[in-house]
Amino acid sequence: MRKHLFVLFSCLFVVNIGFGMTLPVLTFYTERLALAEGVSRDGISLHVGLLTSVYAVMQLLFAPLWGRFSDRLGRRPMLLLGIGGYAVSLLTFGLASNLALLYLARVIGGIFSAATYPAAAAYVSDRTNGEERNRGMAWLGTAASMGVVVGPALGGVLANRNWHFRAEFGHFVADSFSIPFFAAAALAIATLVVAVRWLPESDSNDYVAKPTKSVGVGWLELVRTLRPLLVLAFIGQFGLALFEAIFVLYANARFDFGPFEVGAIFVICGLVMALFQGILVGYLAGRVRESNQIVAGFTLMGLSLGLLATTRIAGSVYFLVAFLALGMALIAPNLSALVSKQTDQSNTGAALGIQGMANNLGQSGGPVIGGALFVLSVGTPFLVTGGLLLATGLIVGLRTLSSSRAETRFG
């Protein structure tokens, strides 16, 4: 079992390297094609935002569907489909010669990448139980986070080299800008080969002539069952996405941070999330209740954002962002573990897909609200969101305390 989970985590790590590799060059790639089509500078900013958003919207729409399909057809087919489709999107991106093809590549990427994480999380859920599931979800998050940390560095290295080549194939063009995307596609294809060869189905007996009734729980019933956890997932991702979107503007306006300082801070954020999801959450599994870890996570995120809004000491930013990342590391794997425990195995994929939809809603809404609040003042987005996260932690903490007292009284 451990060997198969290691293969799964390795696949997710490599796929997220591919995702991360595109981050440093997406804006420059879009700018180059937009300028060639006569788009204005303001129009370029709009296209960069839309290309980012359309990816998240596709994930939002398709994650629940892929999750449901993984319940009916198996986790492995959805994982293979997601990895293969994502490789196609990266190749399309690298060969794009106009903005229309760029949008097509992002749509394809959003649709198929949405199949990967819900199926992977459901795979972990199938292969684990109890506190082992919490550890499994934590290591799954670690694998994804580490890929996103390694990817931008590798993508930046490849993008900064002048490869001195250009080839045209009808509407498709390959040149130096294409290299990071081709490299990411090659990694995805290699991952697909590894998964086909060494990743078995999580439990093949579950997907052979399974009666329709076993997966008959409707979407609305699942949403009602999971509603409190979905709200928490939305708020957590909302806070993280707002921070990621606004931090560059905030850091430049308040501390005159440049690309190097901002890049270093994002690396710290990714490393803390990756390491502590695997180490700390794995250690706490079975020792501290998931709800208590989630309360601590929201409290850390809220305090960190609130202090970021008020600090005038540049050096403190590094520590506050690290604590913010630690908070998210406590929230994400525990929420996934609780979601998987709220449903039976025949609906785990659908439940985790719906959680993915809540995550994507938060990821879409955070930057929009953050941008609107930033107009008021530099610190307002972090101050308001920090208050929301602290209030969430307080409410969950009070409900957890009330539940614990009831269990003590009647247990």
Tab-separated table of N, CA, C and O in Angstrom, residues 7-63:
chain	number	residue	atom	x	y	z
A	7	VAL	N	4.016	6.196	-5.169
A	7	VAL	CA	3.907	6.431	-6.614
A	7	VAL	C	2.897	7.550	-6.885
A	7	VAL	O	3.131	8.446	-7.695
A	8	LEU	N	1.754	7.507	-6.177
A	8	LEU	CA	0.727	8.539	-6.347
A	8	LEU	C	1.280	9.918	-5.983
A	8	LEU	O	1.099	10.888	-6.727
A	9	PHE	N	1.941	10.023	-4.828
A	9	PHE	CA	2.481	11.308	-4.394
A	9	PHE	C	3.548	11.811	-5.366
A	9	PHE	O	3.632	13.011	-5.642
A	10	SER	N	4.369	10.899	-5.879
A	10	SER	CA	5.397	11.279	-6.848
A	10	SER	C	4.755	11.827	-8.116
A	10	SER	O	5.228	12.825	-8.688
A	11	CYS	N	3.666	11.184	-8.560
A	11	CYS	CA	2.959	11.665	-9.753
A	11	CYS	C	2.404	13.062	-9.529
A	11	CYS	O	2.542	13.944	-10.389
A	12	LEU	N	1.789	13.281	-8.373
A	12	LEU	CA	1.209	14.595	-8.094
A	12	LEU	C	2.307	15.655	-7.974
A	12	LEU	O	2.131	16.800	-8.425
A	13	PHE	N	3.439	15.281	-7.398
A	13	PHE	CA	4.576	16.196	-7.287
A	13	PHE	C	5.049	16.644	-8.666
A	13	PHE	O	5.217	17.839	-8.928
A	14	VAL	N	5.215	15.690	-9.589
A	14	VAL	CA	5.725	16.016	-10.923
A	14	VAL	C	4.706	16.837	-11.710
A	14	VAL	O	5.050	17.795	-12.405
A	15	VAL	N	3.409	16.483	-11.603
A	15	VAL	CA	2.376	17.252	-12.298
A	15	VAL	C	2.356	18.699	-11.807
A	15	VAL	O	2.216	19.639	-12.593
A	16	ASN	N	2.548	18.897	-10.498
A	16	ASN	CA	2.549	20.259	-9.961
A	16	ASN	C	3.835	21.008	-10.269
A	16	ASN	O	3.841	22.239	-10.270
A	17	ILE	N	4.922	20.282	-10.529
A	17	ILE	CA	6.104	20.954	-11.070
A	17	ILE	C	5.734	21.572	-12.415
A	17	ILE	O	6.079	22.727	-12.705
A	18	GLY	N	5.019	20.800	-13.238
A	18	GLY	CA	4.572	21.319	-14.532
A	18	GLY	C	3.692	22.547	-14.381
A	18	GLY	O	3.849	23.534	-15.104
A	19	PHE	N	2.770	22.516	-13.413
A	19	PHE	CA	1.914	23.680	-13.166
A	19	PHE	C	2.754	24.874	-12.722
A	19	PHE	O	2.596	25.993	-13.218
A	20	GLY	N	3.688	24.639	-11.793
A	20	GLY	CA	4.511	25.724	-11.278
A	20	GLY	C	5.451	26.311	-12.315
A	20	GLY	O	5.751	27.503	-12.287
A	21	MET	N	5.915	25.470	-13.258
A	21	MET	CA	6.842	25.952	-14.282
A	21	MET	C	6.225	27.022	-15.161
A	21	MET	O	6.923	27.891	-15.694
A	22	THR	N	4.914	26.986	-15.334
A	22	THR	CA	4.260	27.966	-16.200
A	22	THR	C	4.086	29.330	-15.520
A	22	THR	O	3.895	30.339	-16.200
A	23	LEU	N	4.142	29.368	-14.186
A	23	LEU	CA	3.843	30.606	-13.468
A	23	LEU	C	4.770	31.767	-13.819
A	23	LEU	O	4.302	32.891	-14.032
A	24	PRO	N	6.115	31.561	-13.864
A	24	PRO	CA	6.980	32.721	-14.129
A	24	PRO	C	6.854	33.278	-15.545
A	24	PRO	O	7.260	34.414	-15.787
A	25	VAL	N	6.347	32.472	-16.494
A	25	VAL	CA	6.384	32.898	-17.903
A	25	VAL	C	5.000	33.193	-18.482
A	25	VAL	O	4.908	33.691	-19.615
A	26	LEU	N	3.940	32.906	-17.713
A	26	LEU	CA	2.588	33.108	-18.253
A	26	LEU	C	2.369	34.554	-18.678
A	26	LEU	O	1.888	34.834	-19.777
A	27	THR	N	2.735	35.499	-17.798
A	27	THR	CA	2.507	36.916	-18.099
A	27	THR	C	3.301	37.356	-19.322
A	27	THR	O	2.776	38.044	-20.209
A	28	PHE	N	4.580	36.964	-19.384
A	28	PHE	CA	5.437	37.383	-20.500
A	28	PHE	C	4.979	36.750	-21.819
A	28	PHE	O	5.021	37.390	-22.874
A	29	TYR	N	4.548	35.514	-21.754
A	29	TYR	CA	4.073	34.816	-22.944
A	29	TYR	C	2.807	35.490	-23.484
A	29	TYR	O	2.651	35.718	-24.691
A	30	THR	N	1.893	35.821	-22.549
A	30	THR	CA	0.654	36.500	-22.932
A	30	THR	C	0.960	37.875	-23.524
A	30	THR	O	0.380	38.277	-24.544
A	31	GLU	N	1.871	38.597	-22.883
A	31	GLU	CA	2.236	39.939	-23.354
A	31	GLU	C	2.780	39.891	-24.780
A	31	GLU	O	2.419	40.712	-25.628
A	32	ARG	N	3.639	38.933	-25.053
A	32	ARG	CA	4.249	38.843	-26.383
A	32	ARG	C	3.197	38.612	-27.461
A	32	ARG	O	3.178	39.283	-28.495
A	33	LEU	N	2.277	37.665	-27.216
A	33	LEU	CA	1.250	37.376	-28.215
A	33	LEU	C	0.253	38.525	-28.341
A	33	LEU	O	-0.219	38.837	-29.439
A	34	ALA	N	-0.076	39.153	-27.199
A	34	ALA	CA	-1.034	40.257	-27.235
A	34	ALA	C	-0.475	41.453	-28.001
A	34	ALA	O	-1.187	42.091	-28.798
A	35	LEU	N	0.789	41.783	-27.766
A	35	LEU	CA	1.402	42.895	-28.491
A	35	LEU	C	1.452	42.628	-29.986
A	35	LEU	O	1.262	43.540	-30.805
A	36	ALA	N	1.681	41.359	-30.350
A	36	ALA	CA	1.707	41.001	-31.776
A	36	ALA	C	0.348	41.191	-32.424
A	36	ALA	O	0.255	41.421	-33.639
A	37	GLU	N	-0.722	41.131	-31.618
A	37	GLU	CA	-2.074	41.324	-32.145
A	37	GLU	C	-2.559	42.758	-31.959
A	37	GLU	O	-3.734	43.054	-32.207
A	38	GLY	N	-1.680	43.659	-31.487
A	38	GLY	CA	-2.046	45.062	-31.348
A	38	GLY	C	-2.851	45.386	-30.112
A	38	GLY	O	-3.526	46.429	-30.063
A	39	VAL	N	-2.801	44.552	-29.092
A	39	VAL	CA	-3.547	44.797	-27.860
A	39	VAL	C	-2.835	45.864	-27.038
A	39	VAL	O	-1.598	45.888	-26.965
A	40	SER	N	-3.594	46.751	-26.385
A	40	SER	CA	-3.018	47.817	-25.563
A	40	SER	C	-2.471	47.246	-24.259
A	40	SER	O	-2.748	46.103	-23.893
A	41	ARG	N	-1.712	48.065	-23.538
A	41	ARG	CA	-1.154	47.636	-22.253
A	41	ARG	C	-2.253	47.285	-21.251
A	41	ARG	O	-2.155	46.312	-20.516
A	42	ASP	N	-3.305	48.113	-21.194
A	42	ASP	CA	-4.425	47.805	-20.306
A	42	ASP	C	-5.097	46.503	-20.730
A	42	ASP	O	-5.514	45.700	-19.894
A	43	GLY	N	-5.196	46.304	-22.039
A	43	GLY	CA	-5.794	45.069	-22.545
A	43	GLY	C	-4.971	43.849	-22.189
A	43	GLY	O	-5.529	42.764	-21.924
A	44	ILE	N	-3.645	43.995	-22.154
A	44	ILE	CA	-2.774	42.876	-21.777
A	44	ILE	C	-3.051	42.451	-20.338
A	44	ILE	O	-3.171	41.249	-20.039
A	45	SER	N	-3.172	43.424	-19.436
A	45	SER	CA	-3.486	43.106	-18.036
A	45	SER	C	-4.810	42.360	-17.933
A	45	SER	O	-4.949	41.408	-17.156
A	46	LEU	N	-5.777	42.791	-18.730
A	46	LEU	CA	-7.073	42.134	-18.731
A	46	LEU	C	-6.942	40.677	-19.189
A	46	LEU	O	-7.512	39.761	-18.585
A	47	HIS	N	-6.176	40.458	-20.253
A	47	HIS	CA	-6.009	39.094	-20.762
A	47	HIS	C	-5.280	38.200	-19.762
A	47	HIS	O	-5.625	37.018	-19.613
A	48	VAL	N	-4.279	38.738	-19.075
A	48	VAL	CA	-3.571	37.949	-18.057
A	48	VAL	C	-4.544	37.522	-16.957
A	48	VAL	O	-4.555	36.364	-16.518
A	49	GLY	N	-5.386	38.465	-16.518
A	49	GLY	CA	-6.385	38.136	-15.502
A	49	GLY	C	-7.385	37.107	-15.983
A	49	GLY	O	-7.735	36.170	-15.262
A	50	LEU	N	-7.845	37.256	-17.227
A	50	LEU	CA	-8.825	36.319	-17.765
A	50	LEU	C	-8.223	34.932	-17.966
A	50	LEU	O	-8.890	33.916	-17.707
A	51	LEU	N	-6.983	34.877	-18.421
A	51	LEU	CA	-6.334	33.581	-18.606
A	51	LEU	C	-6.134	32.870	-17.275
A	51	LEU	O	-6.196	31.635	-17.203
A	52	THR	N	-5.900	33.636	-16.220
A	52	THR	CA	-5.795	33.046	-14.885
A	52	THR	C	-7.160	32.576	-14.402
A	52	THR	O	-7.302	31.475	-13.858
A	53	SER	N	-8.179	33.397	-14.632
A	53	SER	CA	-9.517	33.090	-14.139
A	53	SER	C	-10.157	31.921	-14.867
A	53	SER	O	-10.821	31.087	-14.251
A	54	VAL	N	-9.976	31.844	-16.187
A	54	VAL	CA	-10.654	30.806	-16.951
A	54	VAL	C	-10.175	29.423	-16.521
A	54	VAL	O	-10.940	28.454	-16.503
A	55	TYR	N	-8.912	29.326	-16.121
A	55	TYR	CA	-8.365	28.067	-15.618
A	55	TYR	C	-9.096	27.653	-14.335
A	55	TYR	O	-9.534	26.499	-14.192
A	56	ALA	N	-9.251	28.612	-13.400
A	56	ALA	CA	-9.929	28.325	-12.137
A	56	ALA	C	-11.407	28.016	-12.344
A	56	ALA	O	-11.972	27.145	-11.678
A	57	VAL	N	-12.040	28.725	-13.280
A	57	VAL	CA	-13.468	28.492	-13.541
A	57	VAL	C	-13.698	27.090	-14.091
A	57	VAL	O	-14.645	26.395	-13.695
A	58	MET	N	-12.830	26.639	-14.994
A	58	MET	CA	-12.960	25.280	-15.531
A	58	MET	C	-12.786	24.236	-14.425
A	58	MET	O	-13.509	23.241	-14.375
A	59	GLN	N	-11.835	24.492	-13.532
A	59	GLN	CA	-11.651	23.574	-12.406
A	59	GLN	C	-12.881	23.562	-11.512
A	59	GLN	O	-13.318	22.499	-11.054
A	60	LEU	N	-13.444	24.746	-11.281
A	60	LEU	CA	-14.636	24.861	-10.447
A	60	LEU	C	-15.790	24.046	-11.025
A	60	LEU	O	-16.501	23.334	-10.311
A	61	LEU	N	-15.970	24.129	-12.342
A	61	LEU	CA	-17.090	23.458	-12.992
A	61	LEU	C	-16.901	21.945	-13.088
A	61	LEU	O	-17.863	21.179	-12.933
A	62	PHE	N	-15.662	21.508	-13.321
A	62	PHE	CA	-15.448	20.103	-13.646
A	62	PHE	C	-14.979	19.239	-12.476
A	62	PHE	O	-15.089	18.015	-12.557
A	63	ALA	N	-14.442	19.838	-11.415
A	63	ALA	CA	-13.958	19.025	-10.291
A	63	ALA	C	-15.049	18.120	-9.708
A	63	ALA	O	-14.809	16.925	-9.486
